Each structure stands twice: as C-alpha cells, then as structure tokens.
PDB file of C-alpha atoms in Angstrom:
ATOM      1  CA  MET A   1      -2.229 -18.117  47.667  1.00 48.00           C
ATOM      2  CA  ARG A   2      -2.050 -21.559  49.333  1.00 45.00           C
ATOM      3  CA  GLN A   3      -1.302 -23.152  45.975  1.00 48.00           C
ATOM      4  CA  ILE A   4       1.482 -20.652  45.366  1.00 47.00           C
ATOM      5  CA  ILE A   5       3.040 -21.358  48.764  1.00 44.00           C
ATOM      6  CA  ALA A   6       2.890 -25.113  48.130  1.00 48.00           C
ATOM      7  CA  PHE A   7       4.473 -24.607  44.738  1.00 46.00           C
ATOM      8  CA  LEU A   8       7.237 -22.539  46.277  1.00 46.00           C
ATOM      9  CA  SER A   9       8.120 -25.254  48.764  1.00 48.00           C
ATOM     10  CA  LYS A  10       8.543 -27.755  45.930  1.00 49.00           C
ATOM     11  CA  ALA A  11      10.347 -25.304  43.696  1.00 48.00           C
ATOM     12  CA  LYS A  12      13.053 -24.776  46.300  1.00 47.00           C
ATOM     13  CA  ARG A  13      14.317 -28.275  45.614  1.00 47.00           C
ATOM     14  CA  TYR A  14      14.784 -27.651  41.933  1.00 45.00           C
ATOM     15  CA  ASN A  15      15.255 -24.031  41.140  1.00 51.00           C
ATOM     16  CA  LYS A  16      16.067 -21.447  43.793  1.00 44.00           C
ATOM     17  CA  SER A  17      16.200 -18.706  41.172  1.00 45.00           C
ATOM     18  CA  LEU A  18      12.652 -19.452  40.080  1.00 40.00           C
ATOM     19  CA  THR A  19      11.542 -19.345  43.715  1.00 37.00           C
ATOM     20  CA  LEU A  20      13.127 -15.934  44.172  1.00 38.00           C
ATOM     21  CA  VAL A  21      11.398 -14.584  41.068  1.00 40.00           C
ATOM     22  CA  ILE A  22       8.005 -15.780  42.271  1.00 37.00           C
ATOM     23  CA  VAL A  23       8.528 -14.361  45.761  1.00 36.00           C
ATOM     24  CA  LEU A  24       9.468 -11.010  44.272  1.00 38.00           C
ATOM     25  CA  LEU A  25       6.399 -11.146  42.040  1.00 39.00           C
ATOM     26  CA  ILE A  26       4.100 -11.813  45.003  1.00 35.00           C
ATOM     27  CA  THR A  27       5.717  -8.968  46.934  1.00 36.00           C
ATOM     28  CA  ALA A  28       5.348  -6.600  44.005  1.00 40.00           C
ATOM     29  CA  CYS A  29       1.675  -7.470  43.650  1.00 43.00           C
ATOM     30  CA  SER A  30       0.910  -7.032  47.358  1.00 41.00           C
ATOM     31  CA  PRO A  31      -1.016  -3.845  48.095  1.00 48.00           C
ATOM     32  CA  GLU A  32       0.945  -1.049  49.727  1.00 57.00           C
ATOM     33  CA  PRO A  33      -0.187  -0.033  53.229  1.00 56.00           C
ATOM     34  CA  ARG A  34      -2.747   2.720  52.846  1.00 68.00           C
ATOM     35  CA  VAL A  35      -1.357   4.887  55.637  1.00 80.00           C
ATOM     36  CA  LEU A  36       2.081   4.045  57.036  1.00 89.00           C
ATOM     37  CA  PHE A  37       4.004   5.490  59.976  1.00 94.00           C
ATOM     38  CA  THR A  38       7.542   4.698  61.092  1.00 95.00           C
ATOM     39  CA  VAL A  39       7.882   5.116  64.851  1.00 96.00           C
ATOM     40  CA  THR A  40      10.530   4.616  67.518  1.00 94.00           C
ATOM     41  CA  ASP A  41       9.934   3.304  71.021  1.00 94.00           C
ATOM     42  CA  THR A  42      11.984   1.883  73.867  1.00 93.00           C
ATOM     43  CA  ASP A  43      13.184  -1.670  73.331  1.00 93.00           C
ATOM     44  CA  PHE A  44      11.898  -3.108  76.618  1.00 93.00           C
ATOM     45  CA  SER A  45      10.172  -2.002  79.834  1.00 92.00           C
ATOM     46  CA  LYS A  46      13.245  -0.103  81.099  1.00 92.00           C
ATOM     47  CA  GLY A  47      15.072   0.174  77.808  1.00 92.00           C
ATOM     48  CA  TYR A  48      16.633   2.597  75.365  1.00 92.00           C
ATOM     49  CA  ARG A  49      14.756   4.354  72.579  1.00 92.00           C
ATOM     50  CA  MET A  50      16.112   2.193  69.803  1.00 91.00           C
ATOM     51  CA  HIS A  51      13.152   0.058  68.708  1.00 94.00           C
ATOM     52  CA  GLU A  52      11.958   1.185  65.270  1.00 94.00           C
ATOM     53  CA  GLN A  53       8.817  -0.262  63.762  1.00 94.00           C
ATOM     54  CA  GLN A  54       6.078   0.524  61.292  1.00 96.00           C
ATOM     55  CA  VAL A  55       2.390   0.860  62.033  1.00 95.00           C
ATOM     56  CA  THR A  56      -0.464   1.214  59.585  1.00 95.00           C
ATOM     57  CA  ILE A  57      -4.050   2.282  59.684  1.00 94.00           C
ATOM     58  CA  ASP A  58      -4.968  -1.401  59.674  1.00 94.00           C
ATOM     59  CA  ASP A  59      -3.136  -1.760  62.998  1.00 96.00           C
ATOM     60  CA  MET A  60      -5.138   1.161  64.328  1.00 96.00           C
ATOM     61  CA  ALA A  61      -8.363  -0.452  63.111  1.00 95.00           C
ATOM     62  CA  LEU A  62      -7.556  -3.556  65.177  1.00 96.00           C
ATOM     63  CA  PHE A  63      -6.984  -1.370  68.229  1.00 95.00           C
ATOM     64  CA  HIS A  64     -10.118   0.695  67.610  1.00 95.00           C
ATOM     65  CA  GLY A  65     -12.366  -2.190  66.623  1.00 94.00           C
ATOM     66  CA  HIS A  66     -13.139  -1.327  62.999  1.00 94.00           C
ATOM     67  CA  LEU A  67     -12.054   0.821  60.080  1.00 95.00           C
ATOM     68  CA  CYS A  68     -14.204   3.928  59.722  1.00 96.00           C
ATOM     69  CA  ASP A  69     -14.104   7.445  58.358  1.00 96.00           C
ATOM     70  CA  GLY A  70     -13.259   8.916  61.765  1.00 96.00           C
ATOM     71  CA  LEU A  71     -10.257   6.640  62.146  1.00 97.00           C
ATOM     72  CA  VAL A  72      -8.999   7.590  58.686  1.00 98.00           C
ATOM     73  CA  VAL A  73      -9.547  11.294  59.379  1.00 98.00           C
ATOM     74  CA  GLY A  74      -7.479  10.961  62.542  1.00 98.00           C
ATOM     75  CA  ALA A  75      -4.685   9.023  60.851  1.00 98.00           C
ATOM     76  CA  LEU A  76      -4.407  11.402  57.905  1.00 98.00           C
ATOM     77  CA  ALA A  77      -4.527  14.418  60.201  1.00 98.00           C
ATOM     78  CA  MET A  78      -1.694  12.942  62.281  1.00 97.00           C
ATOM     79  CA  GLU A  79       0.227  12.207  59.112  1.00 97.00           C
ATOM     80  CA  GLN A  80       0.159  15.885  58.180  1.00 97.00           C
ATOM     81  CA  VAL A  81       1.206  17.001  61.672  1.00 97.00           C
ATOM     82  CA  MET A  82       4.078  14.528  61.847  1.00 97.00           C
ATOM     83  CA  LYS A  83       5.471  15.814  58.568  1.00 96.00           C
ATOM     84  CA  GLN A  84       6.017  19.081  60.422  1.00 95.00           C
ATOM     85  CA  MET A  85       7.216  17.592  63.706  1.00 96.00           C
ATOM     86  CA  TYR A  86       9.411  14.788  62.392  1.00 96.00           C
ATOM     87  CA  PRO A  87      10.201  15.522  58.740  1.00 93.00           C
ATOM     88  CA  ASN A  88      12.093  12.676  57.070  1.00 90.00           C
ATOM     89  CA  GLU A  89      12.562  10.769  60.324  1.00 93.00           C
ATOM     90  CA  ALA A  90      10.769   8.275  62.521  1.00 96.00           C
ATOM     91  CA  ILE A  91       8.140   9.528  64.950  1.00 96.00           C
ATOM     92  CA  ASP A  92       9.441   9.431  68.516  1.00 96.00           C
ATOM     93  CA  ARG A  93       6.536   8.083  70.556  1.00 95.00           C
ATOM     94  CA  THR A  94       8.421   8.816  73.787  1.00 95.00           C
ATOM     95  CA  ASN A  95       8.507  12.554  73.071  1.00 97.00           C
ATOM     96  CA  LEU A  96       4.940  13.599  72.253  1.00 98.00           C
ATOM     97  CA  ARG A  97       1.827  14.784  73.994  1.00 98.00           C
ATOM     98  CA  VAL A  98      -1.524  15.445  72.401  1.00 98.00           C
ATOM     99  CA  VAL A  99      -4.876  17.124  72.901  1.00 98.00           C
ATOM    100  CA  SER A 100      -7.687  15.409  71.002  1.00 97.00           C
ATOM    101  CA  ALA A 101     -11.260  16.197  70.110  1.00 96.00           C
ATOM    102  CA  PRO A 102     -13.540  13.769  72.009  1.00 94.00           C
ATOM    103  CA  SER A 103     -14.497  11.418  69.162  1.00 94.00           C
ATOM    104  CA  PRO A 104     -13.667   7.791  70.073  1.00 94.00           C
ATOM    105  CA  CYS A 105     -12.102   7.362  66.640  1.00 96.00           C
ATOM    106  CA  LEU A 106      -9.879  10.419  66.959  1.00 97.00           C
ATOM    107  CA  THR A 107      -8.805   9.680  70.522  1.00 97.00           C
ATOM    108  CA  ASP A 108      -7.823   6.112  69.648  1.00 97.00           C
ATOM    109  CA  VAL A 109      -5.612   7.359  66.813  1.00 98.00           C
ATOM    110  CA  ALA A 110      -4.090  10.008  69.073  1.00 98.00           C
ATOM    111  CA  ILE A 111      -3.196   7.505  71.780  1.00 97.00           C
ATOM    112  CA  TYR A 112      -1.958   4.861  69.376  1.00 96.00           C
ATOM    113  CA  LEU A 113       0.305   7.103  67.307  1.00 96.00           C
ATOM    114  CA  THR A 114       1.733   9.387  69.969  1.00 96.00           C
ATOM    115  CA  GLY A 115       1.900   7.036  72.942  1.00 95.00           C
ATOM    116  CA  GLY A 116       0.093   9.709  74.944  1.00 96.00           C
ATOM    117  CA  ARG A 117      -1.716   8.738  78.146  1.00 95.00           C
ATOM    118  CA  TYR A 118      -3.552  10.901  80.647  1.00 94.00           C
ATOM    119  CA  GLN A 119      -1.847   9.332  83.667  1.00 93.00           C
ATOM    120  CA  PHE A 120       1.558  10.356  82.294  1.00 94.00           C
ATOM    121  CA  ASN A 121       0.502  13.943  81.501  1.00 95.00           C
ATOM    122  CA  THR A 122       0.817  13.353  77.759  1.00 96.00           C
ATOM    123  CA  PHE A 123      -2.841  13.200  76.676  1.00 97.00           C
ATOM    124  CA  TYR A 124      -6.142  14.858  77.369  1.00 96.00           C
ATOM    125  CA  VAL A 125      -9.436  15.488  75.620  1.00 96.00           C
ATOM    126  CA  ASP A 126     -10.968  18.874  74.860  1.00 94.00           C
ATOM    127  CA  ASP A 127     -14.353  19.375  73.239  1.00 90.00           C
ATOM    128  CA  ASN A 128     -13.111  22.556  71.576  1.00 89.00           C
ATOM    129  CA  PRO A 129      -9.438  22.239  70.584  1.00 93.00           C
ATOM    130  CA  GLY A 130     -10.009  24.413  67.523  1.00 95.00           C
ATOM    131  CA  GLY A 131      -9.475  21.458  65.224  1.00 96.00           C
ATOM    132  CA  ILE A 132      -8.866  17.736  65.424  1.00 98.00           C
ATOM    133  CA  TYR A 133      -5.602  17.579  67.384  1.00 98.00           C
ATOM    134  CA  ILE A 134      -3.022  19.748  69.080  1.00 98.00           C
ATOM    135  CA  VAL A 135       0.303  17.901  69.162  1.00 98.00           C
ATOM    136  CA  GLN A 136       3.394  19.028  71.057  1.00 98.00           C
ATOM    137  CA  ARG A 137       6.989  17.820  71.112  1.00 97.00           C
ATOM    138  CA  ILE A 138       8.091  17.550  74.722  1.00 96.00           C
ATOM    139  CA  ASP A 139      11.784  18.215  74.068  1.00 95.00           C
ATOM    140  CA  ASP A 140      11.514  21.550  72.266  1.00 95.00           C
ATOM    141  CA  GLY A 141       7.881  22.576  72.864  1.00 96.00           C
ATOM    142  CA  ARG A 142       7.048  22.891  69.166  1.00 97.00           C
ATOM    143  CA  THR A 143       3.290  22.641  68.861  1.00 98.00           C
ATOM    144  CA  PHE A 144       0.937  22.252  65.913  1.00 98.00           C
ATOM    145  CA  ARG A 145      -2.812  22.138  65.487  1.00 98.00           C
ATOM    146  CA  VAL A 146      -4.461  20.258  62.641  1.00 98.00           C
ATOM    147  CA  GLY A 147      -8.020  20.535  61.392  1.00 98.00           C
ATOM    148  CA  MET A 148     -10.018  19.471  58.374  1.00 97.00           C
ATOM    149  CA  LYS A 149     -10.608  22.040  55.674  1.00 97.00           C
ATOM    150  CA  PRO A 150     -14.198  23.312  55.400  1.00 96.00           C
ATOM    151  CA  GLY A 151     -16.401  21.407  52.982  1.00 95.00           C
ATOM    152  CA  VAL A 152     -14.363  18.202  52.895  1.00 97.00           C
ATOM    153  CA  LYS A 153     -16.733  16.081  54.970  1.00 97.00           C
ATOM    154  CA  PRO A 154     -20.258  15.605  53.592  1.00 96.00           C
ATOM    155  CA  SER A 155     -22.697  17.436  55.851  1.00 96.00           C
ATOM    156  CA  GLU A 156     -25.186  14.571  55.612  1.00 97.00           C
ATOM    157  CA  ILE A 157     -22.824  12.365  57.614  1.00 97.00           C
ATOM    158  CA  ASP A 158     -22.842  14.807  60.503  1.00 95.00           C
ATOM    159  CA  SER A 159     -26.592  15.382  60.419  1.00 96.00           C
ATOM    160  CA  LEU A 160     -27.429  11.677  60.295  1.00 96.00           C
ATOM    161  CA  GLY A 161     -24.711  10.951  62.829  1.00 94.00           C
ATOM    162  CA  ALA A 162     -26.338  13.341  65.279  1.00 94.00           C
ATOM    163  CA  LEU A 163     -29.625  11.482  64.878  1.00 95.00           C
ATOM    164  CA  ALA A 164     -27.850   8.149  65.334  1.00 94.00           C
ATOM    165  CA  VAL A 165     -26.398   9.362  68.630  1.00 91.00           C
ATOM    166  CA  GLN A 166     -29.965  10.112  69.733  1.00 92.00           C
ATOM    167  CA  ARG A 167     -30.967   6.621  68.534  1.00 92.00           C
ATOM    168  CA  LYS A 168     -33.467   8.100  66.121  1.00 94.00           C
ATOM    169  CA  LEU A 169     -32.403   6.177  63.010  1.00 95.00           C
ATOM    170  CA  SER A 170     -34.059   3.019  61.760  1.00 95.00           C
ATOM    171  CA  PRO A 171     -31.910  -0.004  60.829  1.00 95.00           C
ATOM    172  CA  GLU A 172     -32.226   0.968  57.184  1.00 96.00           C
ATOM    173  CA  GLU A 173     -31.127   4.518  57.928  1.00 96.00           C
ATOM    174  CA  LEU A 174     -28.155   3.229  59.916  1.00 96.00           C
ATOM    175  CA  ASP A 175     -27.166   1.117  56.919  1.00 96.00           C
ATOM    176  CA  TYR A 176     -27.409   4.195  54.720  1.00 97.00           C
ATOM    177  CA  LEU A 177     -25.237   6.177  57.135  1.00 96.00           C
ATOM    178  CA  LYS A 178     -22.643   3.414  57.107  1.00 96.00           C
ATOM    179  CA  ALA A 179     -22.616   3.457  53.306  1.00 97.00           C
ATOM    180  CA  LEU A 180     -22.041   7.218  53.342  1.00 97.00           C
ATOM    181  CA  GLU A 181     -19.193   6.848  55.813  1.00 97.00           C
ATOM    182  CA  ASP A 182     -17.653   3.991  53.817  1.00 97.00           C
ATOM    183  CA  ASP A 183     -17.726   6.119  50.667  1.00 98.00           C
ATOM    184  CA  PHE A 184     -16.123   8.998  52.551  1.00 98.00           C
ATOM    185  CA  THR A 185     -13.460   6.645  53.898  1.00 96.00           C
ATOM    186  CA  GLU A 186     -12.507   5.581  50.373  1.00 96.00           C
ATOM    187  CA  PHE A 187     -12.490   9.201  49.240  1.00 97.00           C
ATOM    188  CA  LEU A 188     -10.090  10.090  52.037  1.00 97.00           C
ATOM    189  CA  LEU A 189      -7.758   7.189  51.314  1.00 95.00           C
ATOM    190  CA  GLN A 190      -7.618   8.033  47.622  1.00 95.00           C
ATOM    191  CA  SER A 191      -7.091  11.776  48.112  1.00 95.00           C
ATOM    192  CA  ASP A 192      -3.989  13.861  48.711  1.00 95.00           C
ATOM    193  CA  ALA A 193      -4.206  14.591  52.437  1.00 95.00           C
ATOM    194  CA  VAL A 194      -2.408  17.908  51.945  1.00 96.00           C
ATOM    195  CA  GLU A 195      -5.566  19.139  50.240  1.00 96.00           C
ATOM    196  CA  LEU A 196      -7.815  17.990  53.081  1.00 98.00           C
ATOM    197  CA  PHE A 197      -6.200  19.392  56.230  1.00 98.00           C
ATOM    198  CA  ASP A 198      -4.815  22.652  57.585  1.00 98.00           C
ATOM    199  CA  VAL A 199      -1.807  22.584  59.913  1.00 98.00           C
ATOM    200  CA  GLU A 200      -0.786  25.631  61.925  1.00 98.00           C
ATOM    201  CA  ALA A 201       2.004  26.285  64.405  1.00 98.00           C
ATOM    202  CA  LEU A 202       1.012  27.337  67.936  1.00 98.00           C
ATOM    203  CA  PRO A 203       4.126  29.001  69.380  1.00 96.00           C
ATOM    204  CA  ASP A 204       2.313  30.275  72.488  1.00 96.00           C
ATOM    205  CA  PHE A 205       0.413  27.102  73.362  1.00 96.00           C
ATOM    206  CA  GLN A 206       0.299  26.239  77.058  1.00 94.00           C
ATOM    207  CA  TRP A 207      -0.187  22.622  78.106  1.00 95.00           C
ATOM    208  CA  GLN A 208      -3.066  22.669  80.592  1.00 92.00           C
ATOM    209  CA  PRO A 209      -4.521  19.176  80.970  1.00 90.00           C
ATOM    210  CA  HIS A 210      -7.915  18.620  82.521  1.00 85.00           C
ATOM    211  CA  LEU A 211      -9.778  15.418  83.258  1.00 80.00           C
ATOM    212  CA  ARG A 212     -13.295  14.760  82.049  1.00 77.00           C
ATOM    213  CA  GLY A 213     -15.114  11.480  82.087  1.00 71.00           C
ATOM    214  CA  ASP A 214     -18.491  12.465  80.710  1.00 69.00           C
ATOM    215  CA  PHE A 215     -17.880  12.291  76.956  1.00 76.00           C
ATOM    216  CA  LEU A 216     -20.227  10.023  75.007  1.00 74.00           C
ATOM    217  CA  LYS A 217     -18.704   6.964  73.311  1.00 72.00           C
ATOM    218  CA  THR A 218     -20.766   7.264  70.169  1.00 73.00           C
ATOM    219  CA  ASP A 219     -19.531   4.164  68.354  1.00 67.00           C
ATOM    220  CA  VAL A 220     -21.291   1.717  70.703  1.00 65.00           C
ATOM    221  CA  LEU A 221     -24.659   3.414  71.194  1.00 64.00           C
ATOM    222  CA  ASN A 222     -26.484   1.296  68.617  1.00 71.00           C
ATOM    223  CA  LYS A 223     -24.839  -2.034  69.421  1.00 68.00           C
TER     224      LYS A 223
END
C-alpha cells in the first residue's frame, strides 16, 4: 500500500486520469464494512440533531476492547431491530432507550448504538429481558424485543463459557473456547441475520428502569 501511495503522488504530476483510475481501483478492492449503521446525533454539546455519521462493528470493537461473538450477536440483533424502528433512514440516537441482557458485550453494543445511558433514563440492564434487547422509540413509544433463534449458538460455547466464568478452564481449554467463539463469529458475519434472530413488537411494554451493580463482568475474569 505504501508503494501505491508513493506512486500516486508521482503520477499526479503526469497523468491525473491514471491517478483517478488507481484510486477507484483501490476503493473497489477495499473490503466493505461487515456491519454498518448510519446514525444521527446532535452537532455539538448544545446543538441540533443534524450530524449524520456511520459506525461499524469495528468501531464497537474499539469501544468494547476486542471483536468477539457476543459483540457480533449484539450488533446483528440491533441491526434487525433498527430495520423495524428506522426503516430506510438513519438511526436517531437521541430518540432511543434500551433494556439489555447483562453480558458486557451486549451492553456495550446497546450503549454505543442507541446512545442510552442509565443516568438519563434511557438504559438499564435486566437479567431476564426475554431476549437480547428491548428497544423503544421515545417519541412514539414503539417497542421491539429481539432474541436469537434457538439452536443458532453452539451449546459448547455456553457450557465452556460457564466453566470459564468459574475459572475452571486450563489455558489450553481457554484457547479452545476462543477458537470456538472465533468460528461462531465468522459464521454470524457470513450469515443472513434475518435467519438468526426473532423480532417482536411489544405494544404494552412499560419502561420501568431499575439499578443493579452486581452483574459479573465476565470478559475480564481470566486476565
């Protein structure tokens, strides 16, 4: 890539058309973002909602600390919900609140994509939300729950994960669990998310936030 960039800088002196062709070729060969969201936010600390931007699962991985199957599950689940809440338009991160299952991966996705925060009454955690997330539009109250279809996630990941939380896995077994999760991550990214998740409307949902601070942050137990 460095050689290409150097070549481009020289080519500009002689042939702008050739430079354009090469730039287009590089762009065409660049991988597409694996999961992409278009969102709107306010344009400064006291501003109007007019700042549109795109975020990807790679952005979420930077926020979370790593890419993992839980992060991808959360992102794809949100993707399916947002198709119902904001079809064919940008996601308004000033107009959402969310209930999340307690996984650190899922909660990070929920906060990042919806802008929800507990102190603003737009986010809370429930250990039994009946799925992965419950997401509500503040303006019209439309609410949806999303969960993974039965049988999608390999049961071995959950069983080994439970042992890892208890710190009962050897280093070799932890490596094996990571390999399983990495394989599941690739499966998720290569699959049609419509086939992986169920989304249902909750017309009678009541927002009843509660604060708990005793959930286990499972992704740092074996550090």
